[in-house]
Amino acid sequence: MTKVAPSILAADPLRMYEAACLIRDAGADELHFDVMDGHFVPNISFGPSLLKAMKKEFDLVGDVHLMLTDPIKYVEAFSKAGADNITIHQEANDFVPCLEKIRSLGIRAGASLKPGTPAQSLRQVLPLLDRVLLMTVEPGFGGQKLMRDVLKKAAELRLMGFRGDIQADGGINGENAAELAEAGIDTLVMGTAFFGAEDPAGLVKKVHAL
């Protein structure tokens, strides 16, 4: 079964509670938090307080994607807020120490790759990873078009022996979901497509059936 992780970043900022209800009621597998610092990517989003509030109210898997220059400074705060998964970028500072810290907190650790970063860059740290997140757009903003060349990284990771979850984020919708599943992607992050769908629950069911 292919999983769905709707990104709360794409929700109406005035209706975050309703957005979380929609994610829960649609049967999605994870609640994806895109955290941005305005430095690593040219956008700013939100901090651990929103995650903490939602984890208190909803029984949802908190999937945190830290698009930060110095993620190691914030891992503990997101852990305390209720993160179940924390993914950091291979291109960020203190990459390996940060992965080790995430694991020491008992949280699933992930590594994310920008479109231009090769899968081979993770070879030495695969034993530390529960998940690899492939960015299929340049990170920072929603609504971009899927970069299909990135999908080949999934097969490359498997050839290197990675057996964890492979996630993709960027430009994913109901029309191209099957293509990603066929490429070996286990979890699809959806933002604009999920919140703009006429039938979000039907979209989730369609992806689960892949």
JSON list of C-alpha atoms in Angstrom, two decimals:
[
{"chain": "A", "resi": 1, "resn": "MET", "atom": "CA", "xyz": [0.00, 0.00, 0.00]},
{"chain": "A", "resi": 2, "resn": "THR", "atom": "CA", "xyz": [1.26, 3.45, -0.90]},
{"chain": "A", "resi": 3, "resn": "LYS", "atom": "CA", "xyz": [0.82, 5.94, 1.94]},
{"chain": "A", "resi": 4, "resn": "VAL", "atom": "CA", "xyz": [-0.28, 9.58, 1.92]},
{"chain": "A", "resi": 5, "resn": "ALA", "atom": "CA", "xyz": [1.16, 12.37, 4.07]},
{"chain": "A", "resi": 6, "resn": "PRO", "atom": "CA", "xyz": [-0.73, 15.64, 3.46]},
{"chain": "A", "resi": 7, "resn": "SER", "atom": "CA", "xyz": [1.38, 18.73, 4.03]},
{"chain": "A", "resi": 8, "resn": "ILE", "atom": "CA", "xyz": [-0.26, 21.18, 6.43]},
{"chain": "A", "resi": 9, "resn": "LEU", "atom": "CA", "xyz": [1.79, 23.93, 4.76]},
{"chain": "A", "resi": 10, "resn": "ALA", "atom": "CA", "xyz": [-0.71, 23.95, 1.90]},
{"chain": "A", "resi": 11, "resn": "ALA", "atom": "CA", "xyz": [-3.71, 24.46, 4.19]},
{"chain": "A", "resi": 12, "resn": "ASP", "atom": "CA", "xyz": [-5.50, 27.76, 4.72]},
{"chain": "A", "resi": 13, "resn": "PRO", "atom": "CA", "xyz": [-3.52, 29.34, 7.61]},
{"chain": "A", "resi": 14, "resn": "LEU", "atom": "CA", "xyz": [-6.78, 30.64, 9.10]},
{"chain": "A", "resi": 15, "resn": "ARG", "atom": "CA", "xyz": [-8.25, 27.12, 9.18]},
{"chain": "A", "resi": 16, "resn": "MET", "atom": "CA", "xyz": [-5.50, 24.86, 10.51]},
{"chain": "A", "resi": 17, "resn": "TYR", "atom": "CA", "xyz": [-7.84, 22.99, 12.86]},
{"chain": "A", "resi": 18, "resn": "GLU", "atom": "CA", "xyz": [-10.24, 22.19, 10.03]},
{"chain": "A", "resi": 19, "resn": "ALA", "atom": "CA", "xyz": [-7.28, 21.11, 7.87]},
{"chain": "A", "resi": 20, "resn": "ALA", "atom": "CA", "xyz": [-6.11, 18.64, 10.50]},
{"chain": "A", "resi": 21, "resn": "CYS", "atom": "CA", "xyz": [-9.66, 17.31, 10.81]},
{"chain": "A", "resi": 22, "resn": "LEU", "atom": "CA", "xyz": [-9.73, 16.84, 7.04]},
{"chain": "A", "resi": 23, "resn": "ILE", "atom": "CA", "xyz": [-6.44, 14.92, 7.09]},
{"chain": "A", "resi": 24, "resn": "ARG", "atom": "CA", "xyz": [-7.73, 12.67, 9.86]},
{"chain": "A", "resi": 25, "resn": "ASP", "atom": "CA", "xyz": [-11.16, 12.10, 8.34]},
{"chain": "A", "resi": 26, "resn": "ALA", "atom": "CA", "xyz": [-9.72, 11.38, 4.89]},
{"chain": "A", "resi": 27, "resn": "GLY", "atom": "CA", "xyz": [-7.79, 8.43, 6.31]},
{"chain": "A", "resi": 28, "resn": "ALA", "atom": "CA", "xyz": [-4.34, 9.85, 5.56]},
{"chain": "A", "resi": 29, "resn": "ASP", "atom": "CA", "xyz": [-1.37, 8.06, 7.11]},
{"chain": "A", "resi": 30, "resn": "GLU", "atom": "CA", "xyz": [0.73, 10.98, 8.38]},
{"chain": "A", "resi": 31, "resn": "LEU", "atom": "CA", "xyz": [0.50, 14.70, 9.04]},
{"chain": "A", "resi": 32, "resn": "HIS", "atom": "CA", "xyz": [3.45, 16.31, 7.23]},
{"chain": "A", "resi": 33, "resn": "PHE", "atom": "CA", "xyz": [5.05, 19.45, 8.70]},
{"chain": "A", "resi": 34, "resn": "ASP", "atom": "CA", "xyz": [7.29, 21.47, 6.39]},
{"chain": "A", "resi": 35, "resn": "VAL", "atom": "CA", "xyz": [9.41, 23.64, 8.69]},
{"chain": "A", "resi": 36, "resn": "MET", "atom": "CA", "xyz": [11.36, 26.43, 6.96]},
{"chain": "A", "resi": 37, "resn": "ASP", "atom": "CA", "xyz": [13.72, 29.04, 8.36]},
{"chain": "A", "resi": 38, "resn": "GLY", "atom": "CA", "xyz": [13.93, 31.57, 5.51]},
{"chain": "A", "resi": 39, "resn": "HIS", "atom": "CA", "xyz": [17.63, 30.74, 5.11]},
{"chain": "A", "resi": 40, "resn": "PHE", "atom": "CA", "xyz": [17.96, 27.14, 3.94]},
{"chain": "A", "resi": 41, "resn": "VAL", "atom": "CA", "xyz": [14.96, 27.81, 1.68]},
{"chain": "A", "resi": 42, "resn": "PRO", "atom": "CA", "xyz": [13.46, 31.21, 0.75]},
{"chain": "A", "resi": 43, "resn": "ASN", "atom": "CA", "xyz": [10.33, 30.85, 2.84]},
{"chain": "A", "resi": 44, "resn": "ILE", "atom": "CA", "xyz": [9.27, 30.80, 6.51]},
{"chain": "A", "resi": 45, "resn": "SER", "atom": "CA", "xyz": [6.60, 28.50, 7.91]},
{"chain": "A", "resi": 46, "resn": "PHE", "atom": "CA", "xyz": [5.94, 27.50, 11.53]},
{"chain": "A", "resi": 47, "resn": "GLY", "atom": "CA", "xyz": [7.55, 26.07, 14.63]},
{"chain": "A", "resi": 48, "resn": "PRO", "atom": "CA", "xyz": [6.96, 23.27, 17.14]},
{"chain": "A", "resi": 49, "resn": "SER", "atom": "CA", "xyz": [4.02, 24.97, 18.87]},
{"chain": "A", "resi": 50, "resn": "LEU", "atom": "CA", "xyz": [1.67, 24.12, 15.99]},
{"chain": "A", "resi": 51, "resn": "LEU", "atom": "CA", "xyz": [2.77, 20.49, 16.03]},
{"chain": "A", "resi": 52, "resn": "LYS", "atom": "CA", "xyz": [2.33, 20.32, 19.80]},
{"chain": "A", "resi": 53, "resn": "ALA", "atom": "CA", "xyz": [-1.21, 21.70, 19.58]},
{"chain": "A", "resi": 54, "resn": "MET", "atom": "CA", "xyz": [-2.20, 19.29, 16.83]},
{"chain": "A", "resi": 55, "resn": "LYS", "atom": "CA", "xyz": [-0.67, 16.25, 18.50]},
{"chain": "A", "resi": 56, "resn": "LYS", "atom": "CA", "xyz": [-2.62, 17.11, 21.65]},
{"chain": "A", "resi": 57, "resn": "GLU", "atom": "CA", "xyz": [-5.86, 17.24, 19.69]},
{"chain": "A", "resi": 58, "resn": "PHE", "atom": "CA", "xyz": [-5.36, 14.58, 17.00]},
{"chain": "A", "resi": 59, "resn": "ASP", "atom": "CA", "xyz": [-4.05, 11.02, 16.98]},
{"chain": "A", "resi": 60, "resn": "LEU", "atom": "CA", "xyz": [-1.96, 11.48, 13.83]},
{"chain": "A", "resi": 61, "resn": "VAL", "atom": "CA", "xyz": [1.63, 10.55, 12.98]},
{"chain": "A", "resi": 62, "resn": "GLY", "atom": "CA", "xyz": [3.67, 13.75, 13.15]},
{"chain": "A", "resi": 63, "resn": "ASP", "atom": "CA", "xyz": [6.03, 13.71, 10.16]},
{"chain": "A", "resi": 64, "resn": "VAL", "atom": "CA", "xyz": [8.41, 16.67, 10.51]},
{"chain": "A", "resi": 65, "resn": "HIS", "atom": "CA", "xyz": [10.57, 17.84, 7.60]},
{"chain": "A", "resi": 66, "resn": "LEU", "atom": "CA", "xyz": [13.16, 20.36, 8.79]},
{"chain": "A", "resi": 67, "resn": "MET", "atom": "CA", "xyz": [14.25, 22.56, 5.89]},
{"chain": "A", "resi": 68, "resn": "LEU", "atom": "CA", "xyz": [16.71, 24.37, 8.15]},
{"chain": "A", "resi": 69, "resn": "THR", "atom": "CA", "xyz": [20.37, 25.33, 7.89]},
{"chain": "A", "resi": 70, "resn": "ASP", "atom": "CA", "xyz": [21.01, 24.20, 11.48]},
{"chain": "A", "resi": 71, "resn": "PRO", "atom": "CA", "xyz": [18.40, 21.52, 12.25]},
{"chain": "A", "resi": 72, "resn": "ILE", "atom": "CA", "xyz": [20.35, 20.16, 15.21]},
{"chain": "A", "resi": 73, "resn": "LYS", "atom": "CA", "xyz": [19.28, 23.24, 17.21]},
{"chain": "A", "resi": 74, "resn": "TYR", "atom": "CA", "xyz": [15.60, 22.36, 16.85]},
{"chain": "A", "resi": 75, "resn": "VAL", "atom": "CA", "xyz": [15.41, 18.57, 16.98]},
{"chain": "A", "resi": 76, "resn": "GLU", "atom": "CA", "xyz": [14.80, 18.40, 20.72]},
{"chain": "A", "resi": 77, "resn": "ALA", "atom": "CA", "xyz": [12.03, 21.00, 20.57]},
{"chain": "A", "resi": 78, "resn": "PHE", "atom": "CA", "xyz": [10.18, 19.08, 17.88]},
{"chain": "A", "resi": 79, "resn": "SER", "atom": "CA", "xyz": [10.73, 15.86, 19.79]},
{"chain": "A", "resi": 80, "resn": "LYS", "atom": "CA", "xyz": [9.07, 17.38, 22.86]},
{"chain": "A", "resi": 81, "resn": "ALA", "atom": "CA", "xyz": [6.25, 18.69, 20.65]},
{"chain": "A", "resi": 82, "resn": "GLY", "atom": "CA", "xyz": [5.40, 15.13, 19.61]},
{"chain": "A", "resi": 83, "resn": "ALA", "atom": "CA", "xyz": [7.25, 14.42, 16.38]},
{"chain": "A", "resi": 84, "resn": "ASP", "atom": "CA", "xyz": [7.19, 10.76, 15.36]},
{"chain": "A", "resi": 85, "resn": "ASN", "atom": "CA", "xyz": [9.51, 11.19, 12.36]},
{"chain": "A", "resi": 86, "resn": "ILE", "atom": "CA", "xyz": [12.09, 13.93, 11.85]},
{"chain": "A", "resi": 87, "resn": "THR", "atom": "CA", "xyz": [13.72, 14.35, 8.46]},
{"chain": "A", "resi": 88, "resn": "ILE", "atom": "CA", "xyz": [16.67, 16.68, 7.90]},
{"chain": "A", "resi": 89, "resn": "HIS", "atom": "CA", "xyz": [18.53, 17.64, 4.74]},
{"chain": "A", "resi": 90, "resn": "GLN", "atom": "CA", "xyz": [21.76, 16.04, 3.65]},
{"chain": "A", "resi": 91, "resn": "GLU", "atom": "CA", "xyz": [22.84, 19.53, 2.58]},
{"chain": "A", "resi": 92, "resn": "ALA", "atom": "CA", "xyz": [22.33, 21.03, 6.08]},
{"chain": "A", "resi": 93, "resn": "ASN", "atom": "CA", "xyz": [24.96, 21.64, 8.78]},
{"chain": "A", "resi": 94, "resn": "ASP", "atom": "CA", "xyz": [25.94, 18.88, 11.25]},
{"chain": "A", "resi": 95, "resn": "PHE", "atom": "CA", "xyz": [24.13, 16.26, 9.17]},
{"chain": "A", "resi": 96, "resn": "VAL", "atom": "CA", "xyz": [25.45, 13.07, 10.79]},
{"chain": "A", "resi": 97, "resn": "PRO", "atom": "CA", "xyz": [25.47, 14.39, 14.41]},
{"chain": "A", "resi": 98, "resn": "CYS", "atom": "CA", "xyz": [21.91, 15.54, 13.88]},
{"chain": "A", "resi": 99, "resn": "LEU", "atom": "CA", "xyz": [20.79, 12.10, 12.64]},
{"chain": "A", "resi": 100, "resn": "GLU", "atom": "CA", "xyz": [22.44, 10.55, 15.68]},
{"chain": "A", "resi": 101, "resn": "LYS", "atom": "CA", "xyz": [20.64, 12.98, 17.99]},
{"chain": "A", "resi": 102, "resn": "ILE", "atom": "CA", "xyz": [17.27, 12.21, 16.41]},
{"chain": "A", "resi": 103, "resn": "ARG", "atom": "CA", "xyz": [17.81, 8.49, 16.93]},
{"chain": "A", "resi": 104, "resn": "SER", "atom": "CA", "xyz": [18.96, 9.05, 20.51]},
{"chain": "A", "resi": 105, "resn": "LEU", "atom": "CA", "xyz": [15.58, 10.65, 21.22]},
{"chain": "A", "resi": 106, "resn": "GLY", "atom": "CA", "xyz": [13.78, 7.52, 20.03]},
{"chain": "A", "resi": 107, "resn": "ILE", "atom": "CA", "xyz": [12.40, 9.14, 16.90]},
{"chain": "A", "resi": 108, "resn": "ARG", "atom": "CA", "xyz": [12.47, 7.77, 13.37]},
{"chain": "A", "resi": 109, "resn": "ALA", "atom": "CA", "xyz": [15.24, 9.55, 11.45]},
{"chain": "A", "resi": 110, "resn": "GLY", "atom": "CA", "xyz": [15.07, 10.62, 7.84]},
{"chain": "A", "resi": 111, "resn": "ALA", "atom": "CA", "xyz": [17.32, 12.30, 5.30]},
{"chain": "A", "resi": 112, "resn": "SER", "atom": "CA", "xyz": [16.06, 14.52, 2.51]},
{"chain": "A", "resi": 113, "resn": "LEU", "atom": "CA", "xyz": [17.77, 15.21, -0.80]},
{"chain": "A", "resi": 114, "resn": "LYS", "atom": "CA", "xyz": [17.28, 18.26, -2.98]},
{"chain": "A", "resi": 115, "resn": "PRO", "atom": "CA", "xyz": [16.73, 17.41, -6.67]},
{"chain": "A", "resi": 116, "resn": "GLY", "atom": "CA", "xyz": [20.38, 17.97, -7.57]},
{"chain": "A", "resi": 117, "resn": "THR", "atom": "CA", "xyz": [21.85, 15.95, -4.69]},
{"chain": "A", "resi": 118, "resn": "PRO", "atom": "CA", "xyz": [22.74, 12.36, -5.69]},
{"chain": "A", "resi": 119, "resn": "ALA", "atom": "CA", "xyz": [21.45, 9.32, -3.85]},
{"chain": "A", "resi": 120, "resn": "GLN", "atom": "CA", "xyz": [25.05, 8.16, -3.46]},
{"chain": "A", "resi": 121, "resn": "SER", "atom": "CA", "xyz": [25.61, 10.97, -0.95]},
{"chain": "A", "resi": 122, "resn": "LEU", "atom": "CA", "xyz": [23.68, 8.89, 1.61]},
{"chain": "A", "resi": 123, "resn": "ARG", "atom": "CA", "xyz": [25.59, 5.64, 1.19]},
{"chain": "A", "resi": 124, "resn": "GLN", "atom": "CA", "xyz": [27.60, 5.98, 4.41]},
{"chain": "A", "resi": 125, "resn": "VAL", "atom": "CA", "xyz": [24.62, 6.95, 6.59]},
{"chain": "A", "resi": 126, "resn": "LEU", "atom": "CA", "xyz": [22.00, 4.46, 5.40]},
{"chain": "A", "resi": 127, "resn": "PRO", "atom": "CA", "xyz": [22.24, 2.46, 8.68]},
{"chain": "A", "resi": 128, "resn": "LEU", "atom": "CA", "xyz": [21.11, 5.59, 10.54]},
{"chain": "A", "resi": 129, "resn": "LEU", "atom": "CA", "xyz": [18.05, 6.14, 8.36]},
{"chain": "A", "resi": 130, "resn": "ASP", "atom": "CA", "xyz": [14.48, 4.95, 8.67]},
{"chain": "A", "resi": 131, "resn": "ARG", "atom": "CA", "xyz": [13.35, 7.10, 5.75]},
{"chain": "A", "resi": 132, "resn": "VAL", "atom": "CA", "xyz": [14.70, 8.96, 2.73]},
{"chain": "A", "resi": 133, "resn": "LEU", "atom": "CA", "xyz": [12.70, 11.92, 1.42]},
{"chain": "A", "resi": 134, "resn": "LEU", "atom": "CA", "xyz": [13.28, 12.72, -2.24]},
{"chain": "A", "resi": 135, "resn": "MET", "atom": "CA", "xyz": [12.43, 16.30, -3.11]},
{"chain": "A", "resi": 136, "resn": "THR", "atom": "CA", "xyz": [10.78, 16.23, -6.54]},
{"chain": "A", "resi": 137, "resn": "VAL", "atom": "CA", "xyz": [10.76, 20.05, -6.70]},
{"chain": "A", "resi": 138, "resn": "GLU", "atom": "CA", "xyz": [13.15, 22.66, -5.37]},
{"chain": "A", "resi": 139, "resn": "PRO", "atom": "CA", "xyz": [12.13, 22.99, -1.71]},
{"chain": "A", "resi": 140, "resn": "GLY", "atom": "CA", "xyz": [10.52, 26.11, -0.35]},
{"chain": "A", "resi": 141, "resn": "PHE", "atom": "CA", "xyz": [7.16, 26.61, -2.04]},
{"chain": "A", "resi": 142, "resn": "GLY", "atom": "CA", "xyz": [4.15, 24.50, -3.01]},
{"chain": "A", "resi": 143, "resn": "GLY", "atom": "CA", "xyz": [2.45, 24.19, -6.37]},
{"chain": "A", "resi": 144, "resn": "GLN", "atom": "CA", "xyz": [5.56, 23.36, -8.43]},
{"chain": "A", "resi": 145, "resn": "LYS", "atom": "CA", "xyz": [5.75, 20.78, -11.23]},
{"chain": "A", "resi": 146, "resn": "LEU", "atom": "CA", "xyz": [7.11, 17.30, -10.49]},
{"chain": "A", "resi": 147, "resn": "MET", "atom": "CA", "xyz": [10.73, 16.72, -11.58]},
{"chain": "A", "resi": 148, "resn": "ARG", "atom": "CA", "xyz": [10.54, 13.13, -12.86]},
{"chain": "A", "resi": 149, "resn": "ASP", "atom": "CA", "xyz": [14.30, 12.59, -13.14]},
{"chain": "A", "resi": 150, "resn": "VAL", "atom": "CA", "xyz": [14.46, 12.49, -9.35]},
{"chain": "A", "resi": 151, "resn": "LEU", "atom": "CA", "xyz": [12.43, 9.27, -9.20]},
{"chain": "A", "resi": 152, "resn": "LYS", "atom": "CA", "xyz": [15.36, 7.13, -10.37]},
{"chain": "A", "resi": 153, "resn": "LYS", "atom": "CA", "xyz": [16.97, 7.78, -6.98]},
{"chain": "A", "resi": 154, "resn": "ALA", "atom": "CA", "xyz": [14.50, 5.33, -5.40]},
{"chain": "A", "resi": 155, "resn": "ALA", "atom": "CA", "xyz": [15.95, 2.41, -7.38]},
{"chain": "A", "resi": 156, "resn": "GLU", "atom": "CA", "xyz": [19.49, 3.62, -6.64]},
{"chain": "A", "resi": 157, "resn": "LEU", "atom": "CA", "xyz": [18.76, 3.60, -2.90]},
{"chain": "A", "resi": 158, "resn": "ARG", "atom": "CA", "xyz": [17.44, 0.05, -3.07]},
{"chain": "A", "resi": 159, "resn": "LEU", "atom": "CA", "xyz": [20.54, -1.06, -4.97]},
{"chain": "A", "resi": 160, "resn": "MET", "atom": "CA", "xyz": [22.63, 0.38, -2.14]},
{"chain": "A", "resi": 161, "resn": "GLY", "atom": "CA", "xyz": [20.72, -1.82, 0.29]},
{"chain": "A", "resi": 162, "resn": "PHE", "atom": "CA", "xyz": [18.32, 0.69, 1.81]},
{"chain": "A", "resi": 163, "resn": "ARG", "atom": "CA", "xyz": [15.23, -1.08, 3.17]},
{"chain": "A", "resi": 164, "resn": "GLY", "atom": "CA", "xyz": [13.48, 1.81, 4.88]},
{"chain": "A", "resi": 165, "resn": "ASP", "atom": "CA", "xyz": [10.65, 4.03, 3.70]},
{"chain": "A", "resi": 166, "resn": "ILE", "atom": "CA", "xyz": [11.17, 6.15, 0.58]},
{"chain": "A", "resi": 167, "resn": "GLN", "atom": "CA", "xyz": [9.09, 9.31, 0.53]},
{"chain": "A", "resi": 168, "resn": "ALA", "atom": "CA", "xyz": [8.67, 11.94, -2.20]},
{"chain": "A", "resi": 169, "resn": "ASP", "atom": "CA", "xyz": [7.50, 15.52, -1.94]},
{"chain": "A", "resi": 170, "resn": "GLY", "atom": "CA", "xyz": [6.70, 18.08, -4.62]},
{"chain": "A", "resi": 171, "resn": "GLY", "atom": "CA", "xyz": [4.24, 18.31, -7.49]},
{"chain": "A", "resi": 172, "resn": "ILE", "atom": "CA", "xyz": [2.46, 15.08, -6.55]},
{"chain": "A", "resi": 173, "resn": "ASN", "atom": "CA", "xyz": [-1.22, 14.62, -7.37]},
{"chain": "A", "resi": 174, "resn": "GLY", "atom": "CA", "xyz": [-3.81, 12.01, -8.23]},
{"chain": "A", "resi": 175, "resn": "GLU", "atom": "CA", "xyz": [-2.74, 11.93, -11.86]},
{"chain": "A", "resi": 176, "resn": "ASN", "atom": "CA", "xyz": [0.93, 11.09, -11.30]},
{"chain": "A", "resi": 177, "resn": "ALA", "atom": "CA", "xyz": [0.62, 9.10, -8.05]},
{"chain": "A", "resi": 178, "resn": "ALA", "atom": "CA", "xyz": [0.71, 5.75, -9.88]},
{"chain": "A", "resi": 179, "resn": "GLU", "atom": "CA", "xyz": [3.94, 6.75, -11.63]},
{"chain": "A", "resi": 180, "resn": "LEU", "atom": "CA", "xyz": [5.60, 7.43, -8.28]},
{"chain": "A", "resi": 181, "resn": "ALA", "atom": "CA", "xyz": [4.37, 4.17, -6.79]},
{"chain": "A", "resi": 182, "resn": "GLU", "atom": "CA", "xyz": [5.75, 2.27, -9.78]},
{"chain": "A", "resi": 183, "resn": "ALA", "atom": "CA", "xyz": [9.10, 4.05, -9.27]},
{"chain": "A", "resi": 184, "resn": "GLY", "atom": "CA", "xyz": [9.29, 2.63, -5.75]},
{"chain": "A", "resi": 185, "resn": "ILE", "atom": "CA", "xyz": [8.03, 5.52, -3.65]},
{"chain": "A", "resi": 186, "resn": "ASP", "atom": "CA", "xyz": [6.33, 4.30, -0.46]},
{"chain": "A", "resi": 187, "resn": "THR", "atom": "CA", "xyz": [4.87, 7.55, 0.90]},
{"chain": "A", "resi": 188, "resn": "LEU", "atom": "CA", "xyz": [3.55, 10.50, -1.10]},
{"chain": "A", "resi": 189, "resn": "VAL", "atom": "CA", "xyz": [3.55, 13.96, 0.42]},
{"chain": "A", "resi": 190, "resn": "MET", "atom": "CA", "xyz": [0.66, 15.96, -1.02]},
{"chain": "A", "resi": 191, "resn": "GLY", "atom": "CA", "xyz": [-0.12, 19.58, -0.34]},
{"chain": "A", "resi": 192, "resn": "THR", "atom": "CA", "xyz": [-1.95, 21.55, -2.99]},
{"chain": "A", "resi": 193, "resn": "ALA", "atom": "CA", "xyz": [-3.42, 18.40, -4.56]},
{"chain": "A", "resi": 194, "resn": "PHE", "atom": "CA", "xyz": [-4.85, 17.14, -1.27]},
{"chain": "A", "resi": 195, "resn": "PHE", "atom": "CA", "xyz": [-6.38, 20.37, 0.00]},
{"chain": "A", "resi": 196, "resn": "GLY", "atom": "CA", "xyz": [-7.63, 21.30, -3.47]},
{"chain": "A", "resi": 197, "resn": "ALA", "atom": "CA", "xyz": [-9.26, 17.92, -4.11]},
{"chain": "A", "resi": 198, "resn": "GLU", "atom": "CA", "xyz": [-13.03, 17.71, -4.42]},
{"chain": "A", "resi": 199, "resn": "ASP", "atom": "CA", "xyz": [-12.87, 14.39, -2.56]},
{"chain": "A", "resi": 200, "resn": "PRO", "atom": "CA", "xyz": [-9.76, 14.16, -0.34]},
{"chain": "A", "resi": 201, "resn": "ALA", "atom": "CA", "xyz": [-10.87, 10.81, 1.11]},
{"chain": "A", "resi": 202, "resn": "GLY", "atom": "CA", "xyz": [-11.31, 9.42, -2.40]},
{"chain": "A", "resi": 203, "resn": "LEU", "atom": "CA", "xyz": [-7.82, 10.64, -3.30]},
{"chain": "A", "resi": 204, "resn": "VAL", "atom": "CA", "xyz": [-6.35, 8.85, -0.29]},
{"chain": "A", "resi": 205, "resn": "LYS", "atom": "CA", "xyz": [-8.21, 5.64, -1.17]},
{"chain": "A", "resi": 206, "resn": "LYS", "atom": "CA", "xyz": [-6.92, 5.86, -4.74]},
{"chain": "A", "resi": 207, "resn": "VAL", "atom": "CA", "xyz": [-3.33, 6.16, -3.54]},
{"chain": "A", "resi": 208, "resn": "HIS", "atom": "CA", "xyz": [-3.75, 3.38, -0.97]},
{"chain": "A", "resi": 209, "resn": "ALA", "atom": "CA", "xyz": [-4.88, 1.07, -3.76]},
{"chain": "A", "resi": 210, "resn": "LEU", "atom": "CA", "xyz": [-1.64, 1.56, -5.76]}
]
